[in-house]
Amino acid sequence: MDVHKIAVIPGDGGGPEVIREGVRVLEEAARLDGGFRFEFTWFPWGCGYYLKHGRMMEEDGISRLEKFDAIYLGAVGYPGVPDHISLWDLLLTIRKSFDQYVNLRPITLLKGAPCPLKDVRREDIDMLFVRENSEGEYAGSGSWLFKGKPNEVVIQDGVFSRTGCERIIRYAFELARERKKSLTSISKANALNYSMVFWDQIFEEVSREYPDVETHSYLVDAASMLMVKDPRRFEIVVTSNLFGDILTDLGAAIAGGMGLAAGANLNPERIYPSMFEPIHGSAPDIAGQGKANPLAAIWSASQMLDFFGHEDMGSRVLSAIEAVLEEGSVLTPDLGGTATTSQTADRVLAKLCG
Ligand code: NAI
Ligand code: MG
């Protein structure tokens, strides 16, 4: 029997509340399948850990995580610890150390999910964002000169390497070819006259290897307008780290909200563990009240099943989420219901088994 060893980092606030439910769903999926099982190891890292130990994770955290097949993360960040510390010392360190250069974020309007757009049918919102996840605007390169002085200057670099751009764009083309979908590149070459001119050039170069894939290119400002006005234009989308971060929150807003937005941080070569997480944060405003929507965390668990090659089970989990949304009677407050986090997950489990 296949054993998948998973490092679970529930994190802060609503993170542990939703991850607990995702783990239950993964266990149930393994039981139903019968051909594989999970072994979960829990790590108590995050802001609570930081306040006790002065760091977000243990010093040898990365080498401990390296031994796992995947990481399942809730969210990190909480009032009391500056966000740039919580994000960099844990989330971004993991993404970078394990070269998880692909951030896969589905923006799909499931049946029953609320949509704030008028005259949009469910089939009109079905995109898959391929966000560059290792460099770009989040490379962490820059300087802070004359700190605290009147002539203070900060410089934040955007780092775009040929290797980095080529591999993410090629990954997106492969997906588009495999799924017979169009590929849209989102950039901003009119204003970012080095990084984005380079990005567009590489997109153009790689596209020559994929004459069968229909391509489109938009500037990021126009793309954000079009995602609202005409979302059906977008199928597979490839973009930089920062643009992908922002546009997928916009995507979440048109496809049911943050409680339904899932993401996978992949190291496609499988040299290192990949990481699966809902894209929302720790939701401090509702933490500890049983109000957090577990569906995004469960959706990212289904991405994990896909990544391990259990696509049948992955799509069964996604269908169970959709069935709960369509039924509409057991939903958390963000989706207009009164159910708790665990009641919602119970309903998903019931659909999964039913
Ligand atoms: P957030 O995503 O935590 O919350 C934004 C809004 O969405 C809030 O109103 C919240 O209640 C709602 N929301 C989020 N997740 C929800 C869920 N599962 N169910 C129902 N409603 C949900 O973003 P915010 O407030 O900007 O950040 C809070 C903390 O989380 C910060 O410390 C931030 O740095 C961190 N963060 C961490 C991320 C990660 O670990 N991947 C991603 C984004 C933020
Ligand atoms: Mg974000």
Short mmCIF file of C-alpha atoms and ligand atoms in Angstrom, two decimals:
data_model
loop_
_atom_site.label_atom_id
_atom_site.label_comp_id
_atom_site.label_asym_id
_atom_site.label_seq_id
_atom_site.Cartn_x
_atom_site.Cartn_y
_atom_site.Cartn_z
CA MET A 1 0.00 0.00 0.00
CA ASP A 2 1.21 3.52 -0.85
CA VAL A 3 1.96 5.61 2.24
CA HIS A 4 1.98 9.40 1.86
CA LYS A 5 3.87 11.12 4.67
CA ILE A 6 2.38 14.55 5.29
CA ALA A 7 3.78 17.35 7.45
CA VAL A 8 0.83 19.29 8.82
CA ILE A 9 1.41 22.92 9.81
CA PRO A 10 -1.97 24.23 10.98
CA GLY A 11 -0.50 27.68 11.78
CA ASP A 12 -2.49 30.51 13.32
CA GLY A 13 -6.03 31.73 13.89
CA GLY A 14 -8.50 29.95 11.65
CA GLY A 15 -5.70 27.81 10.14
CA PRO A 16 -5.94 24.95 12.68
CA GLU A 17 -9.74 25.02 12.50
CA VAL A 18 -9.85 24.37 8.76
CA ILE A 19 -6.82 22.06 8.55
CA ARG A 20 -8.28 19.68 11.12
CA GLU A 21 -11.24 19.20 8.78
CA GLY A 22 -9.07 18.80 5.69
CA VAL A 23 -7.14 16.02 7.43
CA ARG A 24 -10.41 14.22 8.23
CA VAL A 25 -11.36 14.40 4.55
CA LEU A 26 -7.96 13.07 3.44
CA GLU A 27 -8.26 10.17 5.88
CA GLU A 28 -11.72 9.37 4.59
CA ALA A 29 -10.54 9.56 0.97
CA ALA A 30 -7.77 7.06 1.76
CA ARG A 31 -10.23 4.75 3.53
CA LEU A 32 -12.65 4.86 0.58
CA ASP A 33 -9.90 4.20 -1.94
CA GLY A 34 -8.23 1.43 0.01
CA GLY A 35 -5.04 1.61 -2.07
CA PHE A 36 -3.14 4.23 -0.10
CA ARG A 37 -2.96 5.77 3.33
CA PHE A 38 -1.66 8.93 4.97
CA GLU A 39 0.73 9.37 7.85
CA PHE A 40 0.35 12.82 9.40
CA THR A 41 2.99 14.55 11.55
CA TRP A 42 1.88 17.80 13.18
CA PHE A 43 4.14 20.81 13.65
CA PRO A 44 3.05 23.52 16.11
CA TRP A 45 4.77 26.34 14.22
CA GLY A 46 3.46 29.85 13.62
CA CYS A 47 2.96 33.05 15.58
CA GLY A 48 2.27 31.33 18.92
CA TYR A 49 5.57 29.49 18.52
CA TYR A 50 7.28 32.76 17.59
CA LEU A 51 6.11 34.51 20.74
CA LYS A 52 7.67 31.71 22.86
CA HIS A 53 10.82 30.98 20.87
CA GLY A 54 11.53 34.09 18.80
CA ARG A 55 11.23 32.18 15.53
CA MET A 56 8.36 30.92 13.40
CA MET A 57 9.67 27.36 13.14
CA GLU A 58 12.45 25.27 14.61
CA GLU A 59 15.97 26.02 13.41
CA ASP A 60 16.21 22.71 11.55
CA GLY A 61 12.60 23.07 10.34
CA ILE A 62 13.43 22.91 6.65
CA SER A 63 15.55 19.77 6.94
CA ARG A 64 12.82 18.11 9.00
CA LEU A 65 10.18 18.98 6.42
CA GLU A 66 12.33 17.73 3.57
CA LYS A 67 11.67 14.11 4.57
CA PHE A 68 7.94 14.40 3.89
CA ASP A 69 6.04 13.75 0.65
CA ALA A 70 3.95 16.91 1.06
CA ILE A 71 3.14 19.73 3.45
CA TYR A 72 -0.42 20.69 4.39
CA LEU A 73 -0.55 24.25 5.69
CA GLY A 74 -3.36 26.31 7.24
CA ALA A 75 -2.30 29.95 7.42
CA VAL A 76 0.34 31.93 9.24
CA GLY A 77 0.18 35.46 10.59
CA TYR A 78 -1.54 36.96 13.57
CA PRO A 79 -1.78 40.37 15.23
CA GLY A 80 1.19 40.67 17.60
CA VAL A 81 3.78 39.45 15.07
CA PRO A 82 4.58 41.69 12.08
CA ASP A 83 3.20 40.11 8.90
CA HIS A 84 6.46 40.36 6.97
CA ILE A 85 8.12 38.23 9.68
CA SER A 86 5.44 35.55 9.79
CA LEU A 87 5.21 35.36 6.02
CA TRP A 88 8.93 35.35 5.29
CA ASP A 89 10.14 33.16 8.16
CA LEU A 90 7.76 30.36 7.40
CA LEU A 91 5.66 30.43 4.25
CA LEU A 92 8.10 32.07 1.85
CA THR A 93 11.07 30.19 3.33
CA ILE A 94 9.32 26.88 2.66
CA ARG A 95 8.29 27.89 -0.87
CA LYS A 96 11.85 28.97 -1.68
CA SER A 97 13.77 26.20 0.09
CA PHE A 98 11.74 23.55 -1.68
CA ASP A 99 11.77 25.32 -5.02
CA GLN A 100 7.97 25.28 -5.19
CA TYR A 101 8.05 27.48 -8.22
CA VAL A 102 4.53 26.72 -9.40
CA ASN A 103 1.59 28.14 -7.50
CA LEU A 104 -1.54 26.55 -8.94
CA ARG A 105 -4.75 28.34 -8.03
CA PRO A 106 -8.07 27.22 -9.49
CA ILE A 107 -10.70 29.94 -9.93
CA THR A 108 -13.79 27.91 -10.70
CA LEU A 109 -17.32 28.91 -9.88
CA LEU A 110 -18.81 25.73 -8.43
CA LYS A 111 -22.56 25.14 -8.61
CA GLY A 112 -24.22 26.81 -5.65
CA ALA A 113 -21.29 29.14 -4.89
CA PRO A 114 -22.22 32.81 -4.62
CA CYS A 115 -21.05 35.12 -7.41
CA PRO A 116 -21.28 38.91 -7.16
CA LEU A 117 -21.21 39.35 -10.95
CA LYS A 118 -24.38 39.87 -12.95
CA ASP A 119 -25.27 37.74 -15.97
CA VAL A 120 -22.49 35.26 -15.39
CA ARG A 121 -23.10 31.55 -15.79
CA ARG A 122 -21.20 28.98 -13.82
CA GLU A 123 -19.28 27.82 -16.90
CA ASP A 124 -18.09 31.37 -17.53
CA ILE A 125 -15.72 31.30 -14.55
CA ASP A 126 -13.36 28.38 -14.93
CA MET A 127 -9.74 29.48 -14.85
CA LEU A 128 -6.54 27.97 -13.59
CA PHE A 129 -3.88 30.43 -12.49
CA VAL A 130 -0.26 29.37 -12.80
CA ARG A 131 1.54 31.91 -10.65
CA GLU A 132 5.34 32.17 -10.64
CA ASN A 133 6.20 31.37 -7.04
CA SER A 134 9.95 31.59 -6.59
CA GLU A 135 11.21 35.01 -7.67
CA GLY A 136 9.78 38.11 -9.35
CA GLU A 137 8.59 40.85 -7.05
CA TYR A 138 8.80 38.51 -4.01
CA ALA A 139 12.46 37.63 -4.46
CA GLY A 140 13.31 39.47 -1.25
CA SER A 141 16.02 41.50 -2.93
CA GLY A 142 16.56 45.15 -2.18
CA SER A 143 18.03 47.55 0.31
CA TRP A 144 17.09 50.04 2.98
CA LEU A 145 19.46 52.97 3.02
CA PHE A 146 19.86 55.75 5.58
CA LYS A 147 17.25 54.08 7.80
CA GLY A 148 15.41 56.60 9.94
CA LYS A 149 17.21 59.58 8.37
CA PRO A 150 15.48 62.28 6.34
CA ASN A 151 17.12 60.96 3.17
CA GLU A 152 15.88 57.42 3.81
CA VAL A 153 15.55 55.29 0.63
CA VAL A 154 14.18 51.80 0.07
CA ILE A 155 14.68 49.72 -3.02
CA GLN A 156 12.69 46.54 -3.70
CA ASP A 157 13.94 44.65 -6.72
CA GLY A 158 11.95 42.44 -9.03
CA VAL A 159 14.09 39.47 -9.99
CA PHE A 160 13.21 37.74 -13.26
CA SER A 161 15.67 35.09 -14.38
CA ARG A 162 15.54 33.37 -17.76
CA THR A 163 15.37 29.99 -16.02
CA GLY A 164 12.62 31.18 -13.70
CA CYS A 165 10.47 32.69 -16.43
CA GLU A 166 10.99 29.87 -18.91
CA ARG A 167 10.12 27.09 -16.52
CA ILE A 168 6.87 28.63 -15.30
CA ILE A 169 5.75 29.63 -18.78
CA ARG A 170 6.61 26.19 -20.14
CA TYR A 171 4.71 24.55 -17.27
CA ALA A 172 1.65 26.62 -18.18
CA PHE A 173 1.95 25.75 -21.88
CA GLU A 174 2.15 22.04 -21.02
CA LEU A 175 -1.02 22.33 -18.94
CA ALA A 176 -2.81 24.23 -21.69
CA ARG A 177 -1.79 21.63 -24.28
CA GLU A 178 -2.78 18.71 -22.05
CA ARG A 179 -6.17 20.22 -21.23
CA LYS A 180 -6.76 21.69 -24.69
CA LYS A 181 -7.29 25.18 -23.26
CA SER A 182 -6.08 28.63 -24.23
CA LEU A 183 -3.21 30.22 -22.34
CA THR A 184 -3.22 33.87 -21.26
CA SER A 185 -0.10 35.68 -20.08
CA ILE A 186 -0.57 38.69 -17.81
CA SER A 187 2.22 41.24 -17.54
CA LYS A 188 2.86 44.98 -17.61
CA ALA A 189 5.51 45.73 -20.21
CA ASN A 190 4.41 49.29 -20.84
CA ALA A 191 5.50 50.42 -17.37
CA LEU A 192 7.93 47.73 -16.19
CA ASN A 193 10.34 48.21 -19.04
CA TYR A 194 12.87 45.57 -18.02
CA SER A 195 11.16 42.77 -16.14
CA MET A 196 7.93 42.61 -18.06
CA VAL A 197 9.44 43.24 -21.49
CA PHE A 198 11.64 40.24 -20.70
CA TRP A 199 8.62 38.19 -19.51
CA ASP A 200 6.70 38.96 -22.72
CA GLN A 201 9.72 38.07 -24.83
CA ILE A 202 10.08 34.70 -23.13
CA PHE A 203 6.35 34.03 -23.44
CA GLU A 204 6.64 34.71 -27.16
CA GLU A 205 9.75 32.47 -27.49
CA VAL A 206 8.23 29.52 -25.62
CA SER A 207 4.92 29.90 -27.48
CA ARG A 208 6.73 28.93 -30.70
CA GLU A 209 7.20 25.44 -29.26
CA TYR A 210 3.42 25.16 -28.78
CA PRO A 211 1.78 26.22 -32.05
CA ASP A 212 -1.29 24.17 -31.10
CA VAL A 213 -2.00 26.33 -28.01
CA GLU A 214 -4.12 29.47 -28.48
CA THR A 215 -2.50 32.38 -26.62
CA HIS A 216 -3.52 35.80 -25.34
CA SER A 217 -1.57 38.55 -23.57
CA TYR A 218 -3.01 41.29 -21.38
CA LEU A 219 -1.64 44.08 -19.26
CA VAL A 220 -2.43 43.45 -15.60
CA ASP A 221 -4.72 46.46 -15.23
CA ALA A 222 -6.79 45.51 -18.26
CA ALA A 223 -6.80 41.89 -17.11
CA SER A 224 -8.30 42.79 -13.74
CA MET A 225 -11.07 44.70 -15.50
CA LEU A 226 -11.71 41.81 -17.90
CA MET A 227 -11.79 39.22 -15.13
CA VAL A 228 -14.86 41.04 -13.84
CA LYS A 229 -16.43 42.10 -17.15
CA ASP A 230 -15.74 39.02 -19.23
CA PRO A 231 -14.26 36.20 -17.16
CA ARG A 232 -14.91 33.59 -19.85
CA ARG A 233 -11.89 34.87 -21.75
CA PHE A 234 -9.54 33.29 -19.23
CA GLU A 235 -8.74 29.57 -19.12
CA ILE A 236 -5.15 28.78 -18.17
CA VAL A 237 -3.40 31.96 -17.00
CA VAL A 238 0.31 32.45 -16.35
CA THR A 239 1.64 35.46 -14.47
CA SER A 240 4.28 36.77 -12.09
CA ASN A 241 4.40 36.31 -8.33
CA LEU A 242 2.87 39.67 -7.32
CA PHE A 243 0.29 39.87 -10.09
CA GLY A 244 -0.76 36.28 -9.42
CA ASP A 245 -1.14 36.98 -5.73
CA ILE A 246 -3.41 39.95 -6.31
CA LEU A 247 -5.42 38.59 -9.23
CA THR A 248 -6.21 35.33 -7.46
CA ASP A 249 -7.80 37.25 -4.57
CA LEU A 250 -9.89 39.02 -7.20
CA GLY A 251 -10.59 35.58 -8.65
CA ALA A 252 -11.63 34.31 -5.22
CA ALA A 253 -14.07 37.20 -4.91
CA ILE A 254 -15.84 36.31 -8.16
CA ALA A 255 -15.83 32.56 -7.46
CA GLY A 256 -17.41 32.27 -4.04
CA GLY A 257 -15.07 34.15 -1.73
CA MET A 258 -11.91 33.51 0.28
CA GLY A 259 -13.49 30.54 2.01
CA LEU A 260 -13.48 28.69 -1.31
CA ALA A 261 -10.06 29.57 -2.70
CA ALA A 262 -7.48 26.79 -2.82
CA GLY A 263 -3.85 26.67 -3.83
CA ALA A 264 -0.97 24.28 -4.40
CA ASN A 265 2.72 25.19 -4.25
CA LEU A 266 4.39 22.64 -6.46
CA ASN A 267 7.90 21.44 -7.03
CA PRO A 268 6.97 19.68 -10.27
CA GLU A 269 10.19 17.65 -10.40
CA ARG A 270 9.25 16.18 -6.99
CA ILE A 271 12.77 16.63 -5.65
CA TYR A 272 11.28 18.40 -2.65
CA PRO A 273 7.88 18.23 -0.97
CA SER A 274 5.10 20.34 -2.42
CA MET A 275 2.79 22.34 -0.18
CA PHE A 276 -1.00 22.57 -0.23
CA GLU A 277 -2.88 25.40 1.46
CA PRO A 278 -6.01 27.48 1.26
CA ILE A 279 -5.06 30.91 -0.12
CA HIS A 280 -6.78 32.79 2.68
CA GLY A 281 -4.98 34.02 5.78
CA SER A 282 -5.59 33.27 9.44
CA ALA A 283 -8.86 35.28 9.48
CA PRO A 284 -8.24 36.77 12.95
CA ASP A 285 -11.64 38.50 12.87
CA ILE A 286 -13.49 35.18 13.05
CA ALA A 287 -10.83 32.87 14.56
CA GLY A 288 -11.84 30.61 17.43
CA GLN A 289 -15.56 30.98 16.79
CA GLY A 290 -16.14 27.93 14.58
CA LYS A 291 -17.01 30.27 11.70
CA ALA A 292 -14.11 29.60 9.34
CA ASN A 293 -15.15 27.99 6.09
CA PRO A 294 -13.22 24.71 5.69
CA LEU A 295 -14.02 24.28 1.98
CA ALA A 296 -10.88 26.04 0.67
CA ALA A 297 -8.69 23.85 2.87
CA ILE A 298 -10.61 20.76 1.72
CA TRP A 299 -10.27 21.84 -1.92
CA SER A 300 -6.49 22.12 -1.46
CA ALA A 301 -6.55 18.63 0.05
CA SER A 302 -8.17 17.49 -3.20
CA GLN A 303 -5.29 19.12 -5.10
CA MET A 304 -2.95 17.03 -2.95
CA LEU A 305 -4.82 13.87 -3.93
CA ASP A 306 -4.45 14.87 -7.60
CA PHE A 307 -0.73 15.50 -7.16
CA PHE A 308 -0.23 12.04 -5.68
CA GLY A 309 -1.95 10.56 -8.73
CA HIS A 310 -5.28 9.86 -7.03
CA GLU A 311 -7.19 12.09 -9.45
CA ASP A 312 -10.37 10.02 -9.08
CA MET A 313 -10.43 10.69 -5.37
CA GLY A 314 -9.43 14.33 -5.90
CA SER A 315 -12.41 14.93 -8.14
CA ARG A 316 -14.71 13.01 -5.80
CA VAL A 317 -13.71 15.41 -3.00
CA LEU A 318 -14.33 18.40 -5.26
CA SER A 319 -17.73 17.02 -6.25
CA ALA A 320 -18.58 16.54 -2.57
CA ILE A 321 -17.74 20.23 -1.94
CA GLU A 322 -19.93 21.20 -4.88
CA ALA A 323 -22.79 19.00 -3.66
CA VAL A 324 -22.70 20.73 -0.25
CA LEU A 325 -22.76 24.16 -1.93
CA GLU A 326 -25.60 23.18 -4.21
CA GLU A 327 -27.65 21.78 -1.36
CA GLY A 328 -27.08 25.09 0.46
CA SER A 329 -28.36 24.06 3.88
CA VAL A 330 -25.09 23.45 5.73
CA LEU A 331 -22.79 26.38 5.04
CA THR A 332 -20.62 28.72 7.12
CA PRO A 333 -21.61 32.40 7.64
CA ASP A 334 -19.35 33.71 4.82
CA LEU A 335 -21.63 31.77 2.44
CA GLY A 336 -24.79 32.95 4.13
CA GLY A 337 -25.29 29.93 6.39
CA THR A 338 -25.20 29.31 10.13
CA ALA A 339 -23.23 26.05 10.23
CA THR A 340 -19.92 25.67 12.04
CA THR A 341 -16.61 24.69 10.48
CA SER A 342 -16.99 21.05 11.57
CA GLN A 343 -20.65 20.77 10.63
CA THR A 344 -19.76 21.90 7.11
CA ALA A 345 -16.93 19.38 6.90
CA ASP A 346 -19.26 16.66 8.25
CA ARG A 347 -21.58 17.41 5.35
CA VAL A 348 -18.71 17.11 2.85
CA LEU A 349 -17.78 13.76 4.42
CA ALA A 350 -21.38 12.59 4.15
CA LYS A 351 -21.48 13.52 0.44
CA LEU A 352 -18.11 11.86 -0.14
CA CYS A 353 -19.33 8.59 1.31
CA GLY A 354 -22.85 8.85 -0.09
P1 NAI B 1 -7.53 36.78 5.60
O1 NAI B 1 -7.59 35.92 4.38
O2 NAI B 1 -7.11 36.11 6.85
O3 NAI B 1 -8.97 37.45 5.83
C1 NAI B 1 -9.60 38.29 4.88
C2 NAI B 1 -11.12 38.22 5.08
O4 NAI B 1 -11.59 36.95 4.60
C3 NAI B 1 -11.54 38.31 6.54
O5 NAI B 1 -12.73 39.01 6.63
C4 NAI B 1 -11.75 36.86 6.94
O6 NAI B 1 -12.71 36.67 7.96
C5 NAI B 1 -12.23 36.23 5.63
N1 NAI B 1 -11.82 34.83 5.56
C6 NAI B 1 -10.57 34.35 5.36
N2 NAI B 1 -10.56 33.02 5.41
C7 NAI B 1 -11.83 32.64 5.65
C8 NAI B 1 -12.47 31.38 5.81
N3 NAI B 1 -11.80 30.22 5.75
N4 NAI B 1 -13.79 31.36 6.06
C9 NAI B 1 -14.49 32.50 6.14
N5 NAI B 1 -13.96 33.72 5.98
C10 NAI B 1 -12.63 33.79 5.74
O7 NAI B 1 -6.56 37.98 5.25
P2 NAI B 1 -6.02 39.16 6.19
O8 NAI B 1 -7.06 39.55 7.19
O9 NAI B 1 -5.47 40.17 5.28
O10 NAI B 1 -4.79 38.54 6.97
C11 NAI B 1 -4.85 37.99 8.27
C12 NAI B 1 -3.51 37.37 8.61
O11 NAI B 1 -3.25 36.25 7.76
C13 NAI B 1 -2.33 38.32 8.41
O12 NAI B 1 -1.43 38.10 9.46
C14 NAI B 1 -1.74 37.90 7.09
O13 NAI B 1 -0.38 38.18 6.95
C15 NAI B 1 -1.98 36.42 7.11
N6 NAI B 1 -2.05 35.80 5.78
C16 NAI B 1 -1.48 34.58 5.67
C17 NAI B 1 -1.57 33.89 4.48
C18 NAI B 1 -1.00 32.52 4.41
O14 NAI B 1 -0.56 31.97 5.40
N7 NAI B 1 -0.99 31.91 3.27
C19 NAI B 1 -2.25 34.45 3.31
C20 NAI B 1 -2.86 35.73 3.57
C21 NAI B 1 -2.75 36.39 4.76
MG MG B 2 -2.33 36.44 -1.19
#
